[in-house]
mmCIF file of C-alpha atoms in Angstrom:
data_model
loop_
_atom_site.group_PDB
_atom_site.id
_atom_site.type_symbol
_atom_site.label_atom_id
_atom_site.label_comp_id
_atom_site.label_asym_id
_atom_site.label_seq_id
_atom_site.Cartn_x
_atom_site.Cartn_y
_atom_site.Cartn_z
ATOM 1 C CA MET A 106 -10.322 -27.420 30.874
ATOM 2 C CA ARG A 107 -6.897 -26.997 32.458
ATOM 3 C CA LYS A 108 -5.379 -28.757 29.461
ATOM 4 C CA ALA A 109 -7.176 -26.354 27.151
ATOM 5 C CA LEU A 110 -6.010 -23.298 29.088
ATOM 6 C CA LEU A 111 -2.430 -24.577 29.163
ATOM 7 C CA LEU A 112 -2.346 -25.345 25.446
ATOM 8 C CA SER A 113 -4.069 -22.043 24.676
ATOM 9 C CA SER A 114 -1.096 -20.246 26.166
ATOM 10 C CA ILE A 115 1.285 -22.147 23.859
ATOM 11 C CA PHE A 116 -0.532 -22.465 20.532
ATOM 12 C CA PRO A 117 -0.943 -18.717 19.805
ATOM 13 C CA VAL A 118 2.706 -18.496 18.799
ATOM 14 C CA PHE A 119 1.954 -20.882 15.947
ATOM 15 C CA SER A 120 -0.265 -20.528 12.936
ATOM 16 C CA LEU A 121 -3.648 -22.255 13.073
ATOM 17 C CA ALA A 122 -4.259 -22.005 9.345
ATOM 18 C CA THR A 123 -6.361 -24.753 7.799
ATOM 19 C CA ASP A 124 -3.355 -26.742 6.560
ATOM 20 C CA SER A 125 -0.941 -25.862 9.379
ATOM 21 C CA PRO A 126 0.881 -28.541 11.440
ATOM 22 C CA MET A 127 -0.698 -27.186 14.632
ATOM 23 C CA LYS A 128 -4.192 -27.588 13.213
ATOM 24 C CA THR A 129 -3.360 -31.174 12.262
ATOM 25 C CA LEU A 130 -1.959 -31.848 15.734
ATOM 26 C CA LEU A 131 -5.139 -30.605 17.396
ATOM 27 C CA LYS A 132 -7.195 -32.947 15.233
ATOM 28 C CA LYS A 133 -4.983 -35.882 16.202
ATOM 29 C CA LEU A 134 -5.261 -35.057 19.898
ATOM 30 C CA GLU A 135 -9.038 -34.925 19.560
ATOM 31 C CA GLU A 136 -9.167 -38.227 17.671
ATOM 32 C CA LYS A 137 -7.125 -39.981 20.382
ATOM 33 C CA GLY A 138 -9.358 -38.627 23.118
ATOM 34 C CA ILE A 139 -6.643 -36.511 24.731
ATOM 35 C CA LEU A 140 -8.705 -33.385 24.051
ATOM 36 C CA THR A 141 -12.447 -33.024 23.739
ATOM 37 C CA GLU A 142 -14.125 -31.184 20.868
ATOM 38 C CA LYS A 143 -14.992 -28.367 23.260
ATOM 39 C CA GLU A 144 -11.381 -28.057 24.421
ATOM 40 C CA VAL A 145 -10.130 -27.923 20.833
ATOM 41 C CA LYS A 146 -12.559 -25.100 20.056
ATOM 42 C CA THR A 147 -11.405 -23.237 23.175
ATOM 43 C CA ILE A 148 -7.775 -23.503 22.049
ATOM 44 C CA GLU A 149 -8.607 -22.363 18.518
ATOM 45 C CA LYS A 150 -10.689 -19.457 19.791
ATOM 46 C CA THR A 151 -7.903 -18.276 22.091
ATOM 47 C CA ALA A 152 -5.242 -18.694 19.407
ATOM 48 C CA ASN A 153 -7.264 -16.780 16.823
ATOM 49 C CA LYS A 154 -7.341 -13.754 19.112
ATOM 50 C CA SER A 155 -3.550 -13.648 19.222
ATOM 51 C CA PHE A 156 -1.149 -12.390 16.587
ATOM 52 C CA HIS A 157 0.440 -15.494 15.083
ATOM 53 C CA PRO A 158 1.382 -14.646 11.494
ATOM 54 C CA ILE A 159 1.760 -17.271 8.806
ATOM 55 C CA VAL A 160 5.333 -17.249 7.505
ATOM 56 C CA LYS A 161 6.167 -18.835 4.145
ATOM 57 C CA ILE A 162 9.408 -19.110 2.195
ATOM 58 C CA ARG A 163 9.705 -19.741 -1.524
ATOM 59 C CA LEU A 164 12.935 -20.765 -3.234
ATOM 60 C CA GLN A 165 13.289 -21.224 -6.998
ATOM 61 C CA PRO A 166 16.803 -22.349 -8.035
ATOM 62 C CA ARG A 167 17.286 -22.303 -11.794
ATOM 63 C CA ILE A 168 19.643 -23.246 -14.611
ATOM 64 C CA ASP A 169 19.490 -21.686 -18.090
ATOM 65 C CA PHE A 170 21.622 -22.730 -21.038
ATOM 66 C CA GLY A 171 21.572 -22.162 -24.765
ATOM 67 C CA ASP A 172 21.405 -18.986 -26.874
ATOM 68 C CA ILE A 173 20.989 -16.643 -23.943
ATOM 69 C CA TYR A 174 23.786 -14.101 -24.305
ATOM 70 C CA LYS A 175 24.059 -11.590 -27.130
ATOM 71 C CA ASP A 176 27.485 -10.422 -28.236
ATOM 72 C CA GLY A 177 27.040 -7.709 -30.830
ATOM 73 C CA ASP A 178 24.487 -8.937 -33.353
ATOM 74 C CA ASN A 179 24.790 -12.644 -32.598
ATOM 75 C CA TYR A 180 23.703 -14.880 -29.738
ATOM 76 C CA LYS A 181 26.278 -17.008 -27.956
ATOM 77 C CA THR A 182 25.705 -20.314 -26.208
ATOM 78 C CA LYS A 183 26.115 -19.781 -22.486
ATOM 79 C CA SER A 184 24.847 -21.239 -19.222
ATOM 80 C CA ASP A 185 23.843 -19.687 -15.932
ATOM 81 C CA PHE A 186 22.865 -20.988 -12.493
ATOM 82 C CA TYR A 187 21.033 -18.675 -10.112
ATOM 83 C CA PHE A 188 18.020 -18.310 -7.839
ATOM 84 C CA ARG A 189 15.127 -17.155 -9.972
ATOM 85 C CA ARG A 190 13.266 -16.107 -6.874
ATOM 86 C CA VAL A 191 13.742 -15.968 -3.121
ATOM 87 C CA ARG A 192 10.681 -14.803 -1.250
ATOM 88 C CA LEU A 193 9.630 -14.315 2.362
ATOM 89 C CA GLU A 194 5.887 -13.972 2.950
ATOM 90 C CA ILE A 195 4.345 -12.871 6.238
ATOM 91 C CA SER A 196 0.568 -12.742 6.497
ATOM 92 C CA LYS A 197 -2.199 -12.733 9.049
ATOM 93 C CA LYS A 198 -5.956 -13.089 8.703
ATOM 94 C CA TRP A 199 -8.473 -12.083 11.359
ATOM 95 C CA LYS A 200 -12.008 -13.424 11.320
ATOM 96 C CA ASN A 201 -15.038 -12.372 13.372
ATOM 97 C CA ILE A 202 -14.045 -8.714 13.189
ATOM 98 C CA PRO A 203 -16.503 -5.997 14.382
ATOM 99 C CA ILE A 204 -17.436 -4.912 10.847
ATOM 100 C CA GLY A 205 -17.272 -7.312 7.937
ATOM 101 C CA GLU A 206 -16.133 -10.916 7.652
ATOM 102 C CA SER A 207 -12.330 -10.764 7.755
ATOM 103 C CA LEU A 208 -9.200 -8.633 7.564
ATOM 104 C CA LYS A 209 -5.985 -9.887 5.993
ATOM 105 C CA ILE A 210 -2.572 -8.239 5.975
ATOM 106 C CA ASN A 211 0.416 -9.295 3.900
ATOM 107 C CA PHE A 212 4.051 -8.229 3.822
ATOM 108 C CA THR A 213 6.311 -9.908 1.264
ATOM 109 C CA LEU A 214 10.010 -9.406 0.628
ATOM 110 C CA GLN A 215 11.574 -10.706 -2.559
ATOM 111 C CA ALA A 216 14.914 -10.975 -4.336
ATOM 112 C CA ASP A 217 14.423 -11.704 -8.025
ATOM 113 C CA LYS A 218 17.698 -12.168 -9.861
ATOM 114 C CA ALA A 219 16.152 -12.979 -13.228
ATOM 115 C CA GLU A 220 14.676 -9.499 -13.505
ATOM 116 C CA ARG A 221 17.712 -7.678 -12.144
ATOM 117 C CA ASP A 222 20.806 -9.512 -13.264
ATOM 118 C CA TYR A 223 19.929 -11.566 -16.303
ATOM 119 C CA ASP A 224 17.289 -11.271 -18.998
ATOM 120 C CA TYR A 225 17.602 -13.831 -21.786
ATOM 121 C CA LYS A 226 14.632 -12.262 -23.561
ATOM 122 C CA LYS A 227 16.756 -9.255 -24.474
ATOM 123 C CA GLY A 228 20.007 -11.189 -24.683
ATOM 124 C CA LYS A 229 21.688 -8.837 -22.242
ATOM 125 C CA ARG A 230 23.586 -9.257 -19.007
ATOM 126 C CA LYS A 231 23.753 -6.310 -16.628
ATOM 127 C CA HIS A 232 25.937 -7.731 -13.832
ATOM 128 C CA THR A 233 23.741 -6.068 -11.244
ATOM 129 C CA PRO A 234 23.573 -7.994 -7.947
ATOM 130 C CA PRO A 235 20.078 -8.977 -6.789
ATOM 131 C CA SER A 236 18.559 -6.732 -4.154
ATOM 132 C CA VAL A 237 15.735 -7.326 -1.717
ATOM 133 C CA LYS A 238 12.619 -5.265 -2.303
ATOM 134 C CA VAL A 239 9.135 -4.986 -0.849
ATOM 135 C CA LYS A 240 7.043 -7.035 -3.251
ATOM 136 C CA TYR A 241 3.685 -6.740 -1.477
ATOM 137 C CA ALA A 242 2.445 -4.737 1.482
ATOM 138 C CA TYR A 243 -1.315 -4.504 1.806
ATOM 139 C CA ALA A 244 -4.425 -4.903 3.927
ATOM 140 C CA ASP A 245 -7.520 -6.591 2.474
ATOM 141 C CA TRP A 246 -10.816 -5.972 4.271
ATOM 142 C CA LYS A 247 -13.607 -8.338 3.285
ATOM 143 C CA ILE A 248 -16.971 -6.865 4.222
ATOM 144 C CA VAL A 249 -19.125 -9.406 2.371
ATOM 145 C CA ASP A 250 -18.463 -11.753 -0.554
ATOM 146 C CA GLU A 251 -19.768 -9.110 -2.933
ATOM 147 C CA PHE A 252 -17.574 -6.261 -1.669
ATOM 148 C CA SER A 253 -14.030 -6.031 -0.316
ATOM 149 C CA VAL A 254 -11.465 -3.235 -0.116
ATOM 150 C CA ARG A 255 -7.708 -3.717 -0.467
ATOM 151 C CA LEU A 256 -5.158 -0.962 0.143
ATOM 152 C CA GLY A 257 -1.411 -1.111 -0.459
ATOM 153 C CA ILE A 258 1.148 -2.548 -2.870
ATOM 154 C CA LYS A 259 -0.102 -5.474 -4.948
ATOM 155 C CA LYS A 260 -0.561 -6.486 -8.581
ATOM 156 C CA LEU A 261 -2.780 -4.322 -10.753
ATOM 157 C CA PRO A 262 -5.785 -6.347 -11.975
ATOM 158 C CA TYR A 263 -5.033 -7.097 -15.610
ATOM 159 C CA SER A 264 -3.806 -10.241 -17.418
ATOM 160 C CA ARG A 265 -4.805 -13.604 -15.948
ATOM 161 C CA VAL A 266 -1.401 -15.229 -16.372
ATOM 162 C CA SER A 267 0.213 -12.299 -14.547
ATOM 163 C CA LEU A 268 -2.318 -12.335 -11.709
ATOM 164 C CA THR A 269 -1.701 -16.050 -11.154
ATOM 165 C CA SER A 270 1.108 -16.635 -8.663
ATOM 166 C CA SER A 271 4.419 -17.671 -10.207
ATOM 167 C CA SER A 272 4.300 -20.652 -7.839
ATOM 168 C CA ARG A 273 1.306 -21.996 -9.797
ATOM 169 C CA GLN A 274 2.414 -21.315 -13.391
ATOM 170 C CA LEU A 275 2.086 -23.985 -16.053
ATOM 171 C CA LEU A 276 5.448 -23.087 -17.612
ATOM 172 C CA ILE A 277 8.591 -21.686 -16.017
ATOM 173 C CA GLU A 278 8.319 -18.220 -17.587
ATOM 174 C CA ARG A 279 5.237 -16.158 -18.311
ATOM 175 C CA PRO A 280 4.584 -15.069 -21.936
ATOM 176 C CA TYR A 281 6.637 -12.245 -23.454
ATOM 177 C CA SER A 282 3.633 -10.051 -24.293
ATOM 178 C CA THR A 283 2.061 -10.156 -20.829
ATOM 179 C CA GLU A 284 5.442 -9.504 -19.198
ATOM 180 C CA ASP A 285 5.790 -6.403 -21.393
ATOM 181 C CA ALA A 286 2.241 -5.364 -20.487
ATOM 182 C CA LYS A 287 3.265 -5.314 -16.813
ATOM 183 C CA LYS A 288 5.793 -2.568 -17.607
ATOM 184 C CA TRP A 289 3.757 -0.551 -20.101
ATOM 185 C CA LEU A 290 2.082 1.590 -17.444
ATOM 186 C CA GLY A 291 4.896 1.536 -14.923
ATOM 187 C CA GLU A 292 5.383 -0.771 -11.971
ATOM 188 C CA TYR A 293 2.891 -3.661 -12.069
ATOM 189 C CA ASP A 294 3.107 -4.148 -8.306
ATOM 190 C CA ASN A 295 1.620 -0.751 -7.677
ATOM 191 C CA ASN A 296 0.433 1.182 -4.648
ATOM 192 C CA HIS A 297 -3.332 1.494 -5.119
ATOM 193 C CA ILE A 298 -6.755 0.946 -3.628
ATOM 194 C CA LEU A 299 -8.777 -1.958 -4.990
ATOM 195 C CA PHE A 300 -12.497 -2.648 -4.759
ATOM 196 C CA HIS A 301 -13.308 -6.267 -5.503
ATOM 197 C CA GLY A 302 -15.861 -8.978 -4.899
ATOM 198 C CA LYS A 303 -17.650 -12.026 -6.204
ATOM 199 C CA ILE A 304 -21.337 -12.312 -7.015
ATOM 200 C CA ALA A 305 -23.516 -15.438 -7.126
ATOM 201 C CA LYS A 306 -20.856 -17.542 -5.383
ATOM 202 C CA GLY A 307 -18.132 -16.530 -7.814
ATOM 203 C CA ILE A 308 -19.998 -16.768 -11.115
ATOM 204 C CA PHE A 309 -19.235 -13.058 -11.559
ATOM 205 C CA ARG A 310 -16.107 -11.416 -10.147
ATOM 206 C CA TYR A 311 -14.889 -7.838 -10.435
ATOM 207 C CA MET A 312 -11.801 -5.795 -9.552
ATOM 208 C CA VAL A 313 -11.469 -2.006 -9.796
ATOM 209 C CA ALA A 314 -8.107 -0.433 -8.904
ATOM 210 C CA ILE A 315 -7.341 3.272 -8.495
ATOM 211 C CA GLY A 316 -3.832 4.719 -8.170
ATOM 212 C CA ASP A 317 -1.915 7.955 -8.667
ATOM 213 C CA GLY A 318 0.059 6.935 -11.738
ATOM 214 C CA SER A 319 3.419 8.041 -10.384
ATOM 215 C CA SER A 320 5.107 4.695 -11.064
ATOM 216 C CA ILE A 321 5.381 5.430 -14.799
ATOM 217 C CA ALA A 322 8.522 7.400 -13.947
ATOM 218 C CA ASP A 323 10.165 4.298 -12.477
ATOM 219 C CA GLU A 324 9.654 1.738 -15.214
ATOM 220 C CA ASN A 325 8.061 2.131 -18.625
ATOM 221 C CA LYS A 326 8.163 1.057 -22.262
ATOM 222 C CA THR A 327 8.307 4.525 -23.845
ATOM 223 C CA GLY A 328 11.979 4.131 -24.698
ATOM 224 C CA LYS A 329 12.608 7.438 -22.927
ATOM 225 C CA GLU A 330 14.334 8.119 -19.623
ATOM 226 C CA ASN A 331 13.015 11.625 -18.930
ATOM 227 C CA VAL A 332 9.471 10.622 -18.036
ATOM 228 C CA GLN A 333 7.634 12.932 -15.644
ATOM 229 C CA ALA A 334 4.397 11.713 -14.083
ATOM 230 C CA ASP A 335 1.508 13.610 -12.547
ATOM 231 C CA THR A 336 0.844 12.017 -9.160
ATOM 232 C CA LYS A 337 -2.804 12.991 -8.842
ATOM 233 C CA ILE A 338 -5.169 10.235 -7.779
ATOM 234 C CA LEU A 339 -7.243 8.623 -10.572
ATOM 235 C CA ASN A 340 -4.494 9.098 -13.163
ATOM 236 C CA LEU A 341 -4.007 5.345 -12.964
ATOM 237 C CA TYR A 342 -6.859 2.858 -12.909
ATOM 238 C CA ALA A 343 -7.529 -0.727 -13.925
ATOM 239 C CA ILE A 344 -10.740 -2.738 -14.271
ATOM 240 C CA ARG A 345 -11.112 -6.498 -14.578
ATOM 241 C CA LEU A 346 -14.273 -8.584 -14.934
ATOM 242 C CA GLU A 347 -14.425 -12.382 -14.765
ATOM 243 C CA PHE A 348 -17.184 -14.873 -15.478
ATOM 244 C CA SER A 349 -17.540 -18.617 -14.821
ATOM 245 C CA PRO A 350 -20.550 -20.772 -15.763
ATOM 246 C CA PRO A 351 -22.508 -22.212 -12.816
ATOM 247 C CA GLY A 352 -20.770 -25.341 -11.585
ATOM 248 C CA PHE A 353 -17.424 -24.319 -13.127
ATOM 249 C CA VAL A 354 -16.296 -21.621 -10.678
ATOM 250 C CA GLU A 355 -12.558 -21.437 -10.047
ATOM 251 C CA LYS A 356 -11.881 -20.696 -6.373
ATOM 252 C CA LYS A 357 -8.219 -19.772 -6.781
ATOM 253 C CA LYS A 358 -6.187 -19.038 -9.909
ATOM 254 C CA ASP A 359 -3.961 -21.984 -10.795
ATOM 255 C CA ASP A 360 -2.778 -22.457 -14.382
ATOM 256 C CA THR A 361 -1.780 -26.087 -13.780
ATOM 257 C CA GLY A 362 -3.717 -29.302 -13.345
ATOM 258 C CA ILE A 363 -2.870 -29.381 -9.637
ATOM 259 C CA GLY A 364 -5.545 -26.815 -8.728
ATOM 260 C CA GLU A 365 -4.955 -27.206 -4.990
ATOM 261 C CA LYS A 366 -7.860 -24.986 -3.931
ATOM 262 C CA ASN A 367 -10.210 -26.170 -6.681
ATOM 263 C CA LYS A 368 -12.396 -29.246 -6.917
ATOM 264 C CA GLY A 369 -13.991 -30.358 -10.160
ATOM 265 C CA ASN A 370 -13.901 -28.714 -13.566
ATOM 266 C CA ALA A 371 -13.373 -24.967 -13.966
ATOM 267 C CA ILE A 372 -13.901 -22.374 -16.696
ATOM 268 C CA SER A 373 -13.008 -18.696 -16.413
ATOM 269 C CA PHE A 374 -13.368 -15.860 -18.932
ATOM 270 C CA GLY A 375 -11.761 -12.508 -18.161
ATOM 271 C CA ILE A 376 -11.591 -9.048 -19.707
ATOM 272 C CA SER A 377 -9.483 -6.169 -18.412
ATOM 273 C CA TYR A 378 -8.578 -2.557 -19.164
ATOM 274 C CA ALA A 379 -5.920 -0.364 -17.535
ATOM 275 C CA GLU A 380 -4.885 3.232 -18.154
ATOM 276 C CA ASN A 381 -2.172 5.601 -16.950
ATOM 277 C CA SER A 382 -2.603 9.195 -18.092
ATOM 278 C CA LYS A 383 -1.177 12.705 -17.808
ATOM 279 C CA PHE A 384 2.543 11.975 -17.889
ATOM 280 C CA ASP A 385 5.155 13.850 -19.922
ATOM 281 C CA VAL A 386 7.712 12.157 -22.185
ATOM 282 C CA GLY A 387 10.340 14.545 -23.543
ATOM 283 C CA ASN A 388 8.440 17.196 -25.520
ATOM 284 C CA VAL A 389 5.184 15.224 -25.404
ATOM 285 C CA ASN A 390 2.791 16.376 -22.694
ATOM 286 C CA ASP A 391 -0.239 14.641 -21.198
ATOM 287 C CA GLU A 392 0.575 11.266 -22.717
ATOM 288 C CA LYS A 393 -1.705 8.310 -22.040
ATOM 289 C CA GLY A 394 -0.821 4.632 -21.907
ATOM 290 C CA THR A 395 -3.411 1.850 -22.103
ATOM 291 C CA VAL A 396 -3.443 -1.919 -21.747
ATOM 292 C CA TRP A 397 -6.439 -4.099 -22.478
ATOM 293 C CA GLY A 398 -6.895 -7.812 -22.913
ATOM 294 C CA VAL A 399 -9.128 -10.868 -22.838
ATOM 295 C CA ASP A 400 -8.358 -14.362 -21.549
ATOM 296 C CA LEU A 401 -9.959 -17.784 -21.281
ATOM 297 C CA PHE A 402 -9.019 -20.679 -18.986
ATOM 298 C CA GLY A 403 -10.333 -24.212 -18.500
ATOM 299 C CA ARG A 404 -9.494 -27.190 -16.296
ATOM 300 C CA PHE A 405 -11.210 -30.522 -16.956
ATOM 301 C CA GLN A 406 -11.049 -34.090 -15.747
ATOM 302 C CA LEU A 407 -10.200 -36.119 -18.856
ATOM 303 C CA GLY A 408 -9.597 -39.844 -18.612
ATOM 304 C CA PRO A 409 -7.073 -40.694 -15.892
ATOM 305 C CA GLY A 410 -5.715 -37.145 -15.751
ATOM 306 C CA ILE A 411 -6.547 -33.449 -15.791
ATOM 307 C CA LEU A 412 -6.415 -31.242 -18.888
ATOM 308 C CA VAL A 413 -5.737 -27.496 -18.656
ATOM 309 C CA ALA A 414 -5.939 -25.001 -21.521
ATOM 310 C CA GLN A 415 -5.521 -21.239 -21.586
ATOM 311 C CA ALA A 416 -5.431 -18.431 -24.150
ATOM 312 C CA GLU A 417 -4.950 -14.675 -23.847
ATOM 313 C CA TYR A 418 -4.738 -11.589 -26.053
ATOM 314 C CA VAL A 419 -3.249 -8.309 -24.854
ATOM 315 C CA LYS A 420 -2.706 -4.933 -26.548
ATOM 316 C CA MET A 421 -0.723 -1.944 -25.261
ATOM 317 C CA LYS A 422 -0.563 1.603 -26.666
ATOM 318 C CA TYR A 423 0.900 5.065 -26.057
ATOM 319 C CA ASP A 424 -1.428 7.542 -27.763
ATOM 320 C CA LYS A 425 0.719 10.551 -28.688
ATOM 321 C CA LEU A 426 3.959 8.626 -29.155
ATOM 322 C CA ASP A 427 2.013 6.432 -31.580
ATOM 323 C CA LYS A 428 3.685 3.341 -30.168
ATOM 324 C CA ASP A 429 1.901 0.060 -29.639
ATOM 325 C CA GLU A 430 2.461 -3.629 -29.044
ATOM 326 C CA LYS A 431 0.163 -6.610 -29.071
ATOM 327 C CA GLY A 432 0.432 -10.322 -28.571
ATOM 328 C CA TRP A 433 -1.398 -13.533 -27.933
ATOM 329 C CA TYR A 434 -0.643 -17.026 -26.711
ATOM 330 C CA ILE A 435 -2.251 -20.398 -26.255
ATOM 331 C CA GLN A 436 -1.000 -22.982 -23.780
ATOM 332 C CA GLY A 437 -2.055 -26.322 -22.385
ATOM 333 C CA GLY A 438 -1.011 -29.259 -20.261
ATOM 334 C CA TYR A 439 -2.118 -32.691 -19.108
ATOM 335 C CA LEU A 440 -1.518 -33.882 -15.535
ATOM 336 C CA PHE A 441 -1.372 -37.582 -14.693
ATOM 337 C CA ASP A 442 -0.153 -39.675 -11.766
ATOM 338 C CA THR A 443 2.719 -42.109 -12.338
ATOM 339 C CA GLU A 444 2.063 -43.714 -8.911
ATOM 340 C CA LYS A 445 5.743 -44.494 -8.258
ATOM 341 C CA PHE A 446 7.336 -41.236 -9.397
ATOM 342 C CA GLY A 447 4.729 -38.640 -8.504
ATOM 343 C CA LYS A 448 2.642 -36.505 -10.823
ATOM 344 C CA VAL A 449 3.882 -35.418 -14.244
ATOM 345 C CA GLU A 450 2.447 -32.675 -16.455
ATOM 346 C CA PRO A 451 3.629 -32.276 -20.074
ATOM 347 C CA ALA A 452 2.919 -28.719 -21.256
ATOM 348 C CA PHE A 453 3.293 -26.409 -24.254
ATOM 349 C CA ARG A 454 2.798 -22.795 -25.292
ATOM 350 C CA TYR A 455 2.766 -20.993 -28.629
ATOM 351 C CA GLU A 456 3.047 -17.198 -28.592
ATOM 352 C CA ASN A 457 3.103 -14.426 -31.173
ATOM 353 C CA VAL A 458 4.258 -10.904 -30.285
ATOM 354 C CA ASP A 459 3.880 -7.915 -32.638
ATOM 355 C CA TYR A 460 6.124 -4.975 -31.678
ATOM 356 C CA GLY A 461 4.909 -2.781 -34.533
ATOM 357 C CA ASP A 462 8.178 -2.705 -36.470
ATOM 358 C CA SER A 463 9.071 -6.348 -35.786
ATOM 359 C CA ASP A 464 7.597 -9.530 -34.405
ATOM 360 C CA ARG A 465 8.610 -12.634 -32.490
ATOM 361 C CA LYS A 466 7.234 -16.165 -32.315
ATOM 362 C CA ILE A 467 7.973 -18.439 -29.374
ATOM 363 C CA THR A 468 7.230 -22.133 -28.990
ATOM 364 C CA THR A 469 7.741 -23.616 -25.522
ATOM 365 C CA LEU A 470 7.700 -27.332 -24.709
ATOM 366 C CA GLY A 471 8.295 -28.913 -21.336
ATOM 367 C CA PHE A 472 6.945 -30.704 -18.302
ATOM 368 C CA ASN A 473 6.354 -30.293 -14.568
ATOM 369 C CA HIS A 474 7.209 -33.040 -12.076
ATOM 370 C CA TYR A 475 5.385 -32.718 -8.750
ATOM 371 C CA PHE A 476 6.667 -34.452 -5.620
ATOM 372 C CA LYS A 477 4.299 -32.621 -3.272
ATOM 373 C CA GLY A 478 2.019 -30.356 -5.262
ATOM 374 C CA HIS A 479 3.396 -26.851 -5.673
ATOM 375 C CA LYS A 480 5.424 -27.171 -2.472
ATOM 376 C CA ILE A 481 8.110 -29.411 -3.963
ATOM 377 C CA LYS A 482 8.430 -29.682 -7.738
ATOM 378 C CA TRP A 483 10.753 -29.144 -10.667
ATOM 379 C CA ALA A 484 10.293 -28.363 -14.337
ATOM 380 C CA TYR A 485 12.120 -28.439 -17.650
ATOM 381 C CA ASN A 486 11.313 -26.155 -20.607
ATOM 382 C CA ILE A 487 12.847 -25.698 -24.037
ATOM 383 C CA LEU A 488 12.083 -22.486 -25.955
ATOM 384 C CA PHE A 489 12.360 -22.049 -29.718
ATOM 385 C CA ILE A 490 12.464 -18.284 -30.292
ATOM 386 C CA ASP A 491 11.913 -17.071 -33.858
ATOM 387 C CA ASN A 492 13.184 -13.481 -34.010
ATOM 388 C CA ASP A 493 12.253 -11.180 -36.874
ATOM 389 C CA ASP A 494 15.909 -10.470 -37.716
ATOM 390 C CA GLY A 495 16.514 -14.162 -38.404
ATOM 391 C CA ASP A 496 18.849 -14.586 -35.429
ATOM 392 C CA ASN A 497 16.842 -17.303 -33.726
ATOM 393 C CA GLN A 498 17.400 -18.799 -30.282
ATOM 394 C CA THR A 499 17.060 -22.141 -28.527
ATOM 395 C CA VAL A 500 16.950 -21.841 -24.743
ATOM 396 C CA HIS A 501 16.791 -24.590 -22.113
ATOM 397 C CA GLN A 502 15.455 -23.946 -18.603
ATOM 398 C CA ILE A 503 15.445 -26.135 -15.491
ATOM 399 C CA GLN A 504 13.806 -24.805 -12.349
ATOM 400 C CA ALA A 505 12.886 -26.295 -8.981
ATOM 401 C CA GLN A 506 10.522 -24.910 -6.367
ATOM 402 C CA PHE A 507 10.535 -25.322 -2.605
ATOM 403 C CA TYR A 508 7.602 -23.612 -0.913
ATOM 404 C CA PHE A 509 7.219 -24.020 2.815
#
């Protein structure tokens, strides 16, 4: 017992998450007979009462080259090396709380140069240095599986590929259409309250978000700068419903064949609708923006490897401005183990985007090479971008990920 009390005074400064080094060490000490099962439980119980946040760092160095820079009406072949993403995540989860099952808090800081300094999709370079911003800041209170409440800054619940963490994407970049959808109503990482839960062990899942709509003034697709938003609650809301057949429930969204938190085959069908209303654009008053979409995902054991396939359709509209955009994509990959060189996953995507007065078709080919799951990996993609004006692009991307 003295050993347990002594270790209990040390371990609280470390995380005792399921996959943490300290958790592994405790198991080893128990296996070797240094600690008894009772002593291990005493240490874990004491540590869980203390504040020992889980700290994670994500680094995504990247190289782009090809037709990425637009000079006048023509694209020029250029190259660029930068950090696509640098992220610091701090989180803590309490179990056995007085009311409900658990309470989780998260605070994430992020510097994202690709969004701030360089955007090959528009062929423009802004020369704006990356800045650190609060990406997420929220508390998620799980009362029961069927009902939880989350309050703070987090992603609005629409578009599967956007809701999936960028650390678990099949291809380096998300589709054009869904990236545009994230800006159609304002900031996608929005301050809101979310009611969510899963029914019948995850066969049915729902998410209902309510916000004040003020973020439309910060970032939007109206093409106007003088956007004034009404900040009343309920002016912004989003609803997402998901369904998985029995025996095919996906525990955690992962667009790749790795599926770290998932065992067995998975199928997920989703439908979502989001609306931001009562904002003024120039001489247009009480404008309303909407985004709706459907998506389908599957992961299956096939032969010696794992097959993943995904498709999504999304449509965005401003009512009074009579402006809309829609797009769809289909993507897939096949993960297999090379034994000597780790796991490799060839992947592809075909996407069509309709901007109303023009369109764009994008074909992406590439592969992921996993050294240690999503913690250490790198990827190569080549994009063939068919622009409506005939000025087409070929873009190469190489990105690594270190997540620890």
